[in-house]
XYZ file of N, CA, C and O in Angstrom:
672
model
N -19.016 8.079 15.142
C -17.974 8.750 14.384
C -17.363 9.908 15.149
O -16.910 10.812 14.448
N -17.264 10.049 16.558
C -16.823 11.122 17.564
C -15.664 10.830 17.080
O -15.203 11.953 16.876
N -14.824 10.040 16.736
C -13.294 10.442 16.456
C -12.983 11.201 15.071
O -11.836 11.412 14.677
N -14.068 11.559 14.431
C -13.500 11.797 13.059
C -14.080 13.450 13.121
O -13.924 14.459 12.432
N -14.661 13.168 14.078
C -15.752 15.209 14.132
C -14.269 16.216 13.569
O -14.066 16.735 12.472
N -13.294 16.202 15.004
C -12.354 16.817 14.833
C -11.217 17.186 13.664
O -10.449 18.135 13.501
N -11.434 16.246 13.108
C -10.137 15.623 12.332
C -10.867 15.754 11.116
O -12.025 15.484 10.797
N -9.475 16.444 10.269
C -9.870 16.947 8.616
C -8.847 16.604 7.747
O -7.721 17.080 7.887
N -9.197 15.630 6.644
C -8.515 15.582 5.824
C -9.591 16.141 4.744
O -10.557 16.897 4.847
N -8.797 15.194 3.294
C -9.406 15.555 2.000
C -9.813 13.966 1.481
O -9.055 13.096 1.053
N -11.598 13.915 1.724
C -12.308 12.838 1.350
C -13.755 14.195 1.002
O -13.983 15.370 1.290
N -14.536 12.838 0.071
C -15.762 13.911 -0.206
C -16.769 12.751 0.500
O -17.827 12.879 -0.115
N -16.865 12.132 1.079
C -17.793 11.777 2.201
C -16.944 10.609 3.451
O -16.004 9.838 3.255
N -17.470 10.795 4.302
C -17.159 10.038 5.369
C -16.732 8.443 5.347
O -17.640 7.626 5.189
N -15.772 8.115 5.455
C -15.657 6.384 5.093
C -16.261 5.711 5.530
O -16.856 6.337 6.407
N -16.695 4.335 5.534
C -17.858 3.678 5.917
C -16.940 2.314 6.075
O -15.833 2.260 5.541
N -17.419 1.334 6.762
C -16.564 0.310 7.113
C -16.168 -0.348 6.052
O -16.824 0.138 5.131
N -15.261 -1.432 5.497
C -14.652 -1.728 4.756
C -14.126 -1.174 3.366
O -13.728 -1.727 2.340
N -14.314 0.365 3.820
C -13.984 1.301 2.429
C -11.889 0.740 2.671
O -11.570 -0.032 3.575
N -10.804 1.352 1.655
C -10.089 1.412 1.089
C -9.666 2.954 1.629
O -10.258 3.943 1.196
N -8.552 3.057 2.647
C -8.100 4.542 2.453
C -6.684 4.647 1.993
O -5.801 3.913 2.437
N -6.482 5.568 1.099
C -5.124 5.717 0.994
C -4.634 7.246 0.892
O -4.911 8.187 0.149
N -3.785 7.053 1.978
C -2.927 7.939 2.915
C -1.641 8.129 1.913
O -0.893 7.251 1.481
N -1.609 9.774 1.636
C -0.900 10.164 0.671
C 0.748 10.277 1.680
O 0.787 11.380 2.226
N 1.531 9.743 1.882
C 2.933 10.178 2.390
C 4.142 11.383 1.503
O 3.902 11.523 0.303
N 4.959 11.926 1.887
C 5.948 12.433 0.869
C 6.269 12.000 -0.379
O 6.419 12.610 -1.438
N 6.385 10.354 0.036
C 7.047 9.557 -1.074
C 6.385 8.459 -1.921
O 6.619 8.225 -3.106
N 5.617 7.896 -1.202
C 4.481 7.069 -1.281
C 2.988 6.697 -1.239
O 2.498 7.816 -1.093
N 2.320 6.143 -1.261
C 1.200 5.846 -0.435
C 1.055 4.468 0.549
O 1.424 3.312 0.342
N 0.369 5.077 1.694
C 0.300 4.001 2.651
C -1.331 3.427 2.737
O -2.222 4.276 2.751
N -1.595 2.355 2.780
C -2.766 1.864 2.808
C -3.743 1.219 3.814
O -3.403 0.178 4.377
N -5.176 1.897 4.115
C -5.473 1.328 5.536
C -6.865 0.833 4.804
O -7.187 0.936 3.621
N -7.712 0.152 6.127
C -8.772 -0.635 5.649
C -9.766 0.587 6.870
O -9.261 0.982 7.921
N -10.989 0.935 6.470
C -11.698 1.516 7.464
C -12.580 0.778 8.780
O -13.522 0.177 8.262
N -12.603 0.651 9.926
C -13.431 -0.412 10.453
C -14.676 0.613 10.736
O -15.655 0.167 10.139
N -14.869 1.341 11.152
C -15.751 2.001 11.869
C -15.417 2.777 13.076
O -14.494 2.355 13.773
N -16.110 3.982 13.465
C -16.233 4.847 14.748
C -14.876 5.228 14.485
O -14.161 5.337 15.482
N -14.302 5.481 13.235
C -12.600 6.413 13.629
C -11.626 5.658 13.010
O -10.804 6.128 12.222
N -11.713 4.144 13.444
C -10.533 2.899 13.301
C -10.447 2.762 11.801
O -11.211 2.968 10.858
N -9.259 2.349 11.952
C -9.056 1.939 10.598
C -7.682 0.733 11.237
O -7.144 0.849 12.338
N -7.294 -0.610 9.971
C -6.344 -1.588 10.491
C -5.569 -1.476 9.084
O -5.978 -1.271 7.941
N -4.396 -1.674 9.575
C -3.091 -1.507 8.641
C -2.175 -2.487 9.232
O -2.196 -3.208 10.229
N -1.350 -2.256 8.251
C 0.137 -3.198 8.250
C 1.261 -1.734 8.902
O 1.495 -0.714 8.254
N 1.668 -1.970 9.978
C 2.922 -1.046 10.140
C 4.312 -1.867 10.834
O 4.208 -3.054 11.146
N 5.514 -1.163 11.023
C 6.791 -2.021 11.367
C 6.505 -2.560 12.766
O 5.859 -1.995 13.649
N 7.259 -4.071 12.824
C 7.033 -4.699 14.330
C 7.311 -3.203 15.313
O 6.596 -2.580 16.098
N 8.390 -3.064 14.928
C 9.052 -1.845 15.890
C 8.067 -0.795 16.049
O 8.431 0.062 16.854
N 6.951 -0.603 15.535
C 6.505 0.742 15.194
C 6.894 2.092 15.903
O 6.909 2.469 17.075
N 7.203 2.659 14.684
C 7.474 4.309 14.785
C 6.578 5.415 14.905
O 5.609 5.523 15.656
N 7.032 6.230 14.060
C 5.424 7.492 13.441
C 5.296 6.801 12.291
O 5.985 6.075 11.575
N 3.816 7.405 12.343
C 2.748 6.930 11.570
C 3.673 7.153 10.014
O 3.530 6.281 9.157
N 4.705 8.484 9.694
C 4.950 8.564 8.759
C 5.798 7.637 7.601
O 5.901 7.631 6.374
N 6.396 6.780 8.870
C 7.481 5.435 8.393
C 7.088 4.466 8.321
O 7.904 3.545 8.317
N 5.566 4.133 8.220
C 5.005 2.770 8.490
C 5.588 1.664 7.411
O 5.946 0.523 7.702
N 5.600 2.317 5.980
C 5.811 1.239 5.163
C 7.363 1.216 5.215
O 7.997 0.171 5.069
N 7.765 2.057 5.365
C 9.225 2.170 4.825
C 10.173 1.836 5.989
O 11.340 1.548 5.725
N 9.799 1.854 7.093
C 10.360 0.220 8.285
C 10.428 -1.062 7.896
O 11.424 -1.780 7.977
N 9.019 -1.449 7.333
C 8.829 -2.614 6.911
C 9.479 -3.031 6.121
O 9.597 -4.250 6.248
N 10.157 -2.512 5.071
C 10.559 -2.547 4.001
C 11.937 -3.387 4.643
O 12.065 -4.609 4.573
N 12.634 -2.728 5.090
C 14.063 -3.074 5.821
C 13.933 -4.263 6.631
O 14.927 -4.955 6.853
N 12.676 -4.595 7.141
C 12.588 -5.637 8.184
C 12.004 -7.059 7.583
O 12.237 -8.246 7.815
N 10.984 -6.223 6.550
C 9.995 -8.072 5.547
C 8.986 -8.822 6.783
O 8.593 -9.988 6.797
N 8.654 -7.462 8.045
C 8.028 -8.036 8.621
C 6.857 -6.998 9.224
O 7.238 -5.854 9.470
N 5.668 -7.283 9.438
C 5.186 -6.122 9.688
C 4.055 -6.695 10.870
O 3.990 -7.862 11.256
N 3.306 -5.710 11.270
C 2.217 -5.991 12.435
C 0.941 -5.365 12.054
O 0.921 -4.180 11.720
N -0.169 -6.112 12.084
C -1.314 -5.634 11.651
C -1.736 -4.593 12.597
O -1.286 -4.820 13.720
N -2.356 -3.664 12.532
C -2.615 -2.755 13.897
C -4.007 -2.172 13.527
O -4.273 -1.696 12.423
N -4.856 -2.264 14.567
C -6.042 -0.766 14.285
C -5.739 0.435 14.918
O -5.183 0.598 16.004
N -6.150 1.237 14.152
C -5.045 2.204 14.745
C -6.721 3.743 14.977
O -7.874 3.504 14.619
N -6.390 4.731 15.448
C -7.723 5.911 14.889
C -7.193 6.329 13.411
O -6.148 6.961 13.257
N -7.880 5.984 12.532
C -7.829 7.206 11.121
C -6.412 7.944 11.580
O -5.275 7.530 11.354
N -6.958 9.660 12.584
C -6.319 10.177 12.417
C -5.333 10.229 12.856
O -4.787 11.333 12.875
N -4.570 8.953 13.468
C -3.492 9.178 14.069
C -2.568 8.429 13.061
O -1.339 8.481 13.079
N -3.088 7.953 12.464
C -2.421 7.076 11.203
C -2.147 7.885 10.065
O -1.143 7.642 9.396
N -2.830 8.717 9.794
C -2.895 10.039 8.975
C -1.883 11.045 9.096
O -1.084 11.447 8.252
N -2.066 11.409 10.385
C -0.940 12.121 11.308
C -0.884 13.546 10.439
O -1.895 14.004 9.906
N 0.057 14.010 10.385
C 0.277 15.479 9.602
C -0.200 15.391 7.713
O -0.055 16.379 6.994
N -0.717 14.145 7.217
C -0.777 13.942 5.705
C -2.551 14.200 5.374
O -3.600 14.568 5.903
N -2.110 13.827 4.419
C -3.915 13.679 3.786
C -4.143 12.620 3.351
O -3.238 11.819 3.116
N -5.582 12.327 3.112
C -5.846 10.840 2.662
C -7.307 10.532 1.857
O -8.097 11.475 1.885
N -7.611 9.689 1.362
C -8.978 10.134 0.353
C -9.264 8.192 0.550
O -8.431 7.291 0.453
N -10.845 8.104 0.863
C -10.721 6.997 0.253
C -11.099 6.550 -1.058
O -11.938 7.034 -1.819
N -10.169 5.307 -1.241
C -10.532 4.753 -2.831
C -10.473 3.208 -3.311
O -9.632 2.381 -3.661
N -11.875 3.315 -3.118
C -12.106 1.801 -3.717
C -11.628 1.609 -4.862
O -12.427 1.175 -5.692
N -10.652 1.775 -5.169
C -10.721 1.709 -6.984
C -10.638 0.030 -7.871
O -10.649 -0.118 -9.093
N -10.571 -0.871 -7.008
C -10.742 -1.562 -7.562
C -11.962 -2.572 -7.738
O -11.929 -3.740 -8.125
N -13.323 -1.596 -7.244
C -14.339 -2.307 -7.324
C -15.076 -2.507 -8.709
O -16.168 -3.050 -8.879
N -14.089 -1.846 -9.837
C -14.772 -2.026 -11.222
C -14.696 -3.477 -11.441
O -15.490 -4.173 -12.074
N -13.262 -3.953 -10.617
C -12.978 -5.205 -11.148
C -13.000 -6.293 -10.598
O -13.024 -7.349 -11.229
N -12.994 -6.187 -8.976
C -13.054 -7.343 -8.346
C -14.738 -6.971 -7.133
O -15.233 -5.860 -6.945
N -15.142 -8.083 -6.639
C -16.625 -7.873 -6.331
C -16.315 -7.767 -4.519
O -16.377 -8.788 -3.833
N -16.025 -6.559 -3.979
C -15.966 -6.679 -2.250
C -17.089 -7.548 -1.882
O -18.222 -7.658 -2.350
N -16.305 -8.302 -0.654
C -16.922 -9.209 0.272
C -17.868 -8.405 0.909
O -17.874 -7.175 0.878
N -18.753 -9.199 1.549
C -20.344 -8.495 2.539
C -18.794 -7.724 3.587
O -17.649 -8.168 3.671
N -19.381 -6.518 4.210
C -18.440 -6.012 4.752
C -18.364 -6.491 6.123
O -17.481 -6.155 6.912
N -19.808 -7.692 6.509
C -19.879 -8.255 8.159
C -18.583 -8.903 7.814
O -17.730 -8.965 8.699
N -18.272 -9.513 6.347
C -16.383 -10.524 5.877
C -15.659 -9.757 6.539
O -15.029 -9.976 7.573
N -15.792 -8.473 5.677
C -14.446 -7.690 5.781
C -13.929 -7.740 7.207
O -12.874 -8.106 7.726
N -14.989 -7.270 7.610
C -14.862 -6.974 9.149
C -13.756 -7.962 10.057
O -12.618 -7.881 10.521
N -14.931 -8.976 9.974
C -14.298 -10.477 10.385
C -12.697 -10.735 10.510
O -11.891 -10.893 11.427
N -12.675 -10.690 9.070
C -11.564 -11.046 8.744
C -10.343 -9.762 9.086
O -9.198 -10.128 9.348
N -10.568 -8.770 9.069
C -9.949 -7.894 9.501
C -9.444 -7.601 11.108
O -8.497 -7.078 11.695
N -10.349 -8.093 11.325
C -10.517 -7.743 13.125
C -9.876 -9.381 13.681
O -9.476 -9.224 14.835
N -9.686 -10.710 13.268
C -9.032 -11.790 13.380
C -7.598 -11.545 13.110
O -6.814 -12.494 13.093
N -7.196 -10.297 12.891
C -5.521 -10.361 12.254
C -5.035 -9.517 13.130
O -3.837 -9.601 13.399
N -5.818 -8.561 13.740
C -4.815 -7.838 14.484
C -4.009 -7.541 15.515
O -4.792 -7.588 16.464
N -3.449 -7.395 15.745
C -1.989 -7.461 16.577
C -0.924 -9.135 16.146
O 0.109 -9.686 16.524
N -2.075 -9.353 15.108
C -0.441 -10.534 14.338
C 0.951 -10.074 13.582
O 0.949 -8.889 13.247
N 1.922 -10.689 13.319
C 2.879 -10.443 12.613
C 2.620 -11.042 11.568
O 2.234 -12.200 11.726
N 2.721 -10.527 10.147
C 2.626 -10.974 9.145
C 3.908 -10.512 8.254
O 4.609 -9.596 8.683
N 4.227 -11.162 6.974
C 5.025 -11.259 6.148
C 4.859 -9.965 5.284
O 3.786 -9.619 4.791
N 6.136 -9.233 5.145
C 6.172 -7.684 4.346
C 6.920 -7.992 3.421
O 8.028 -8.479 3.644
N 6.332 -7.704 1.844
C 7.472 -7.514 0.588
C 6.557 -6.275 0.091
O 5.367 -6.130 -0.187
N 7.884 -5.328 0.121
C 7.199 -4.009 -1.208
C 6.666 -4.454 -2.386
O 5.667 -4.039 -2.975
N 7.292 -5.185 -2.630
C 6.598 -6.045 -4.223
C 5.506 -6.643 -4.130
O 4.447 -6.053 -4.342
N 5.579 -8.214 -3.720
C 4.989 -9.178 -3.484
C 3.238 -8.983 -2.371
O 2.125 -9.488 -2.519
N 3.839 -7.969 -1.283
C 3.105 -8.461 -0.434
C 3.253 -7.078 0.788
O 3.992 -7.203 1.765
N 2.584 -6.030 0.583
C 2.873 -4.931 0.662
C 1.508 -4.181 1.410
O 0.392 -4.657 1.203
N 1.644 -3.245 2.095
C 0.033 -2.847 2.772
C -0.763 -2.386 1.663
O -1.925 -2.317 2.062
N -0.669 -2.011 0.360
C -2.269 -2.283 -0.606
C -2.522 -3.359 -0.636
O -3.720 -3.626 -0.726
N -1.477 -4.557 -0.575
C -2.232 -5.898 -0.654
C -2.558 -6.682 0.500
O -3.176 -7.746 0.467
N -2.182 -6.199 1.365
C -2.878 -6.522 2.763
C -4.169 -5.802 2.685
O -4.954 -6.560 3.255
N -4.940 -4.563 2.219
C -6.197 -4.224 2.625
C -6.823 -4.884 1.341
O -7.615 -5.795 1.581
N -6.595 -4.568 -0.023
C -7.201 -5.377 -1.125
C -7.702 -6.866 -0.540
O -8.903 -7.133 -0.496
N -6.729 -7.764 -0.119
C -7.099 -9.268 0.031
C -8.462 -8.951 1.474
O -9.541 -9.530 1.596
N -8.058 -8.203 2.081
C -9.340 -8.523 3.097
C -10.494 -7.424 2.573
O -11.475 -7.246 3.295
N -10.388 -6.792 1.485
C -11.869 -5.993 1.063
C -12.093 -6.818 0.025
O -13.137 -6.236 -0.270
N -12.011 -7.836 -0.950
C -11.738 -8.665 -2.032
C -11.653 -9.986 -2.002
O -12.468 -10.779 -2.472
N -10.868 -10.172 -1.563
C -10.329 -11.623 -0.923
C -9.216 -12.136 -2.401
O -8.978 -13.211 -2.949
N -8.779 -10.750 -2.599
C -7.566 -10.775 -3.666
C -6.838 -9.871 -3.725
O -7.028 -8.814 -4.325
N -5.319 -10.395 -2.703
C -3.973 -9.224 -2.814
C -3.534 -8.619 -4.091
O -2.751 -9.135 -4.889
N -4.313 -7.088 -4.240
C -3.631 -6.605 -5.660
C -2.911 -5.466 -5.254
O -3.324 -5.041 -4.174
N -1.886 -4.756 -5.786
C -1.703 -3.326 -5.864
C -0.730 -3.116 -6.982
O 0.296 -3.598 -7.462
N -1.946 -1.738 -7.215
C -1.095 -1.084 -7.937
C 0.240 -0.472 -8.035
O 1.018 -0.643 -8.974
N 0.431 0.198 -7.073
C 1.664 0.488 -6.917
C 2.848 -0.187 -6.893
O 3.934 0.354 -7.102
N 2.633 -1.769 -6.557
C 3.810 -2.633 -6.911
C 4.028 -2.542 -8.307
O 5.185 -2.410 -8.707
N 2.954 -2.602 -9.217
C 2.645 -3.145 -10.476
C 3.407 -2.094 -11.288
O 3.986 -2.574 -12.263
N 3.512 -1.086 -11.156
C 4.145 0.604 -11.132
C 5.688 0.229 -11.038
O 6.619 0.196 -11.843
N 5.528 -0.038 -9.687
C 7.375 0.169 -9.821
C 8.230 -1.636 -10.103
O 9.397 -1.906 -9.817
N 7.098 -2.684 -10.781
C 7.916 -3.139 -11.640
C 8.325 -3.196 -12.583
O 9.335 -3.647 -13.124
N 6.632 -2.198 -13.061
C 7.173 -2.058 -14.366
C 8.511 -0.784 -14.707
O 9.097 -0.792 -15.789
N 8.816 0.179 -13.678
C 9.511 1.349 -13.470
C 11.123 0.039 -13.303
O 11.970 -0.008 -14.195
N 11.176 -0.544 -12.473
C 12.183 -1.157 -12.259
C 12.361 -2.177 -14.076
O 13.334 -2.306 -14.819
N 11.132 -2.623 -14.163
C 11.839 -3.152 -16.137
C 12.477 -2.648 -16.777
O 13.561 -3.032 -17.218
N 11.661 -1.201 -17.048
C 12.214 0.253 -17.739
C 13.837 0.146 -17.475
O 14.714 -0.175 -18.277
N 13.944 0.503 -16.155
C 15.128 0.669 -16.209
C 16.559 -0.542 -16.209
O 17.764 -0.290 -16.187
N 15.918 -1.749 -16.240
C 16.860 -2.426 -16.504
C 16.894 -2.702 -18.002
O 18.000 -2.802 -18.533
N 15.777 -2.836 -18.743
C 15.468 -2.823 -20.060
C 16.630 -1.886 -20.528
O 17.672 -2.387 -20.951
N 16.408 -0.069 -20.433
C 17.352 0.744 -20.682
C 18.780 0.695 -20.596
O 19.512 0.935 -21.556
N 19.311 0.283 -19.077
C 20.488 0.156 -18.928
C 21.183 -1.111 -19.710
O 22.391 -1.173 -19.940
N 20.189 -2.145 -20.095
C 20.789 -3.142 -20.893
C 21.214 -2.613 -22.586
O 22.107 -3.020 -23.329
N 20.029 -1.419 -22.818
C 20.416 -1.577 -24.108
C 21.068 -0.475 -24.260
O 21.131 -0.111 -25.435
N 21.940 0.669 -22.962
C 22.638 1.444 -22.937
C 24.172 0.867 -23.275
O 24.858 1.320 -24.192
N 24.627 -0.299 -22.303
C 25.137 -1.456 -22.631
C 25.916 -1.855 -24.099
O 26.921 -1.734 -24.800
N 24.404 -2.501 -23.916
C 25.177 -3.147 -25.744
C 25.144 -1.992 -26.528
O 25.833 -2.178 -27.532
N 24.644 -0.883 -26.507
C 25.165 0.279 -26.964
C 26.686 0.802 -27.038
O 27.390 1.299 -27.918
N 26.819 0.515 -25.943
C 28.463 1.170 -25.144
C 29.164 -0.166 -26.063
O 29.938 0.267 -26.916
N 29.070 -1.383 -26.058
C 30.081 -2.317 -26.413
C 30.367 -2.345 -28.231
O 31.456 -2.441 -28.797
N 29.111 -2.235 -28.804
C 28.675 -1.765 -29.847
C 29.670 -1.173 -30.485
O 30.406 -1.592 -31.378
N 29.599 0.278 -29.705
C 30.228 1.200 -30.325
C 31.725 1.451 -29.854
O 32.457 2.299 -30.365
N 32.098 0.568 -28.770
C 33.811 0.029 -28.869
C 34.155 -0.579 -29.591
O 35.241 -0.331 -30.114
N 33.379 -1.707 -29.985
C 33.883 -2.931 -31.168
C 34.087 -1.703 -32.272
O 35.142 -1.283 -32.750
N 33.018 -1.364 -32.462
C 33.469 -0.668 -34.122
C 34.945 0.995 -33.773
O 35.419 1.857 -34.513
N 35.073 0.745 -32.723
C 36.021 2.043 -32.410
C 37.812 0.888 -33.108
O 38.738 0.948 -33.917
N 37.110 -0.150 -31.818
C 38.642 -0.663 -32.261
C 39.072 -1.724 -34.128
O 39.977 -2.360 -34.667
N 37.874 -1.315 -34.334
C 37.913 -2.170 -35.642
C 38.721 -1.008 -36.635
O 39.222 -1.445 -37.672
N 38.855 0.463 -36.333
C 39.071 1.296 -37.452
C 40.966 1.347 -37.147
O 41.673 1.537 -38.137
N 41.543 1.195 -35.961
C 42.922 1.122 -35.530
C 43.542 -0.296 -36.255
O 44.713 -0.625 -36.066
């Protein structure tokens, strides 16, 4: 763990291989898988940039590159905590899987959707062996909301023309 001596974020113990980290950004969260001695493997843009644009390249492109990268260079100026949180519900693989399977993907190009198919569900499917995230789940339901609303802002607006021109 010589790469992590130096390097301080906000976790309350040391990650351990196939833990779940998520890397708090300005706007988002970005999601890495832990391997050991420092590493951690993520989804970032073919092009790759700074660490700070990883998802939000991808986004524009629908294409991304698996990478191991150190923790803290992936971290870069942010903070990050890890969080299994979905081990209430789904049962992590032996982590010799995780590993495996983690360490077979990298430096591939794989397929990027913010929605669909996004870096929480790139580390979920290889700690799990089931692409979930929350955060998609968030902003579809945020994206319903607001089409839900604007629809019934809508027939609101037409609503209340019909009965405008019914009184002329």
């Amino acid at each position: 763990m010589a790469a992590l001596e130096s390097f301080s974020a906000t976790y309350h113990r040391d990650p351990r291989p196939g833990d779940l980290i998520e890397i708090f950004r300005p706007a988002y969260q970005h999601w890495a898988l832990y391997l050991g001695d420092g590493y951690i493997i993520n989804v970032t843009p073919v092009d790759e940039g700074s660490p700070a644009s990883s998802s939000a390249k991808s986004v524009l492109s629908r294409k991304a590159r698996v990478r191991m990268q150190l923790l803290k260079d992936a971290v870069g100026n942010d903070t990050y905590c890890i969080n299994n949180k979905y081990d209430n519900t789904y049962n992590p693989l032996p982590v010799k899987e995780i590993i495996r399977r983690a360490r077979h993907l990298i430096d591939q190009e794989v397929p990027y959707d913010l929605l669909g198919n996004n870096c929480e569900h790139f580390v979920t499917w290889l700690r799990y062996g089931e692409a979930v995230s929350g955060q998609s789940k968030t902003a579809i339901c945020a994206i319903g909301l607001v089409t839900l609303a604007a629809g019934a802002f809508s027939l609101l607006g037409l609503l209340h023309s019909r009965s405008r021109k019914r009184e002329y």
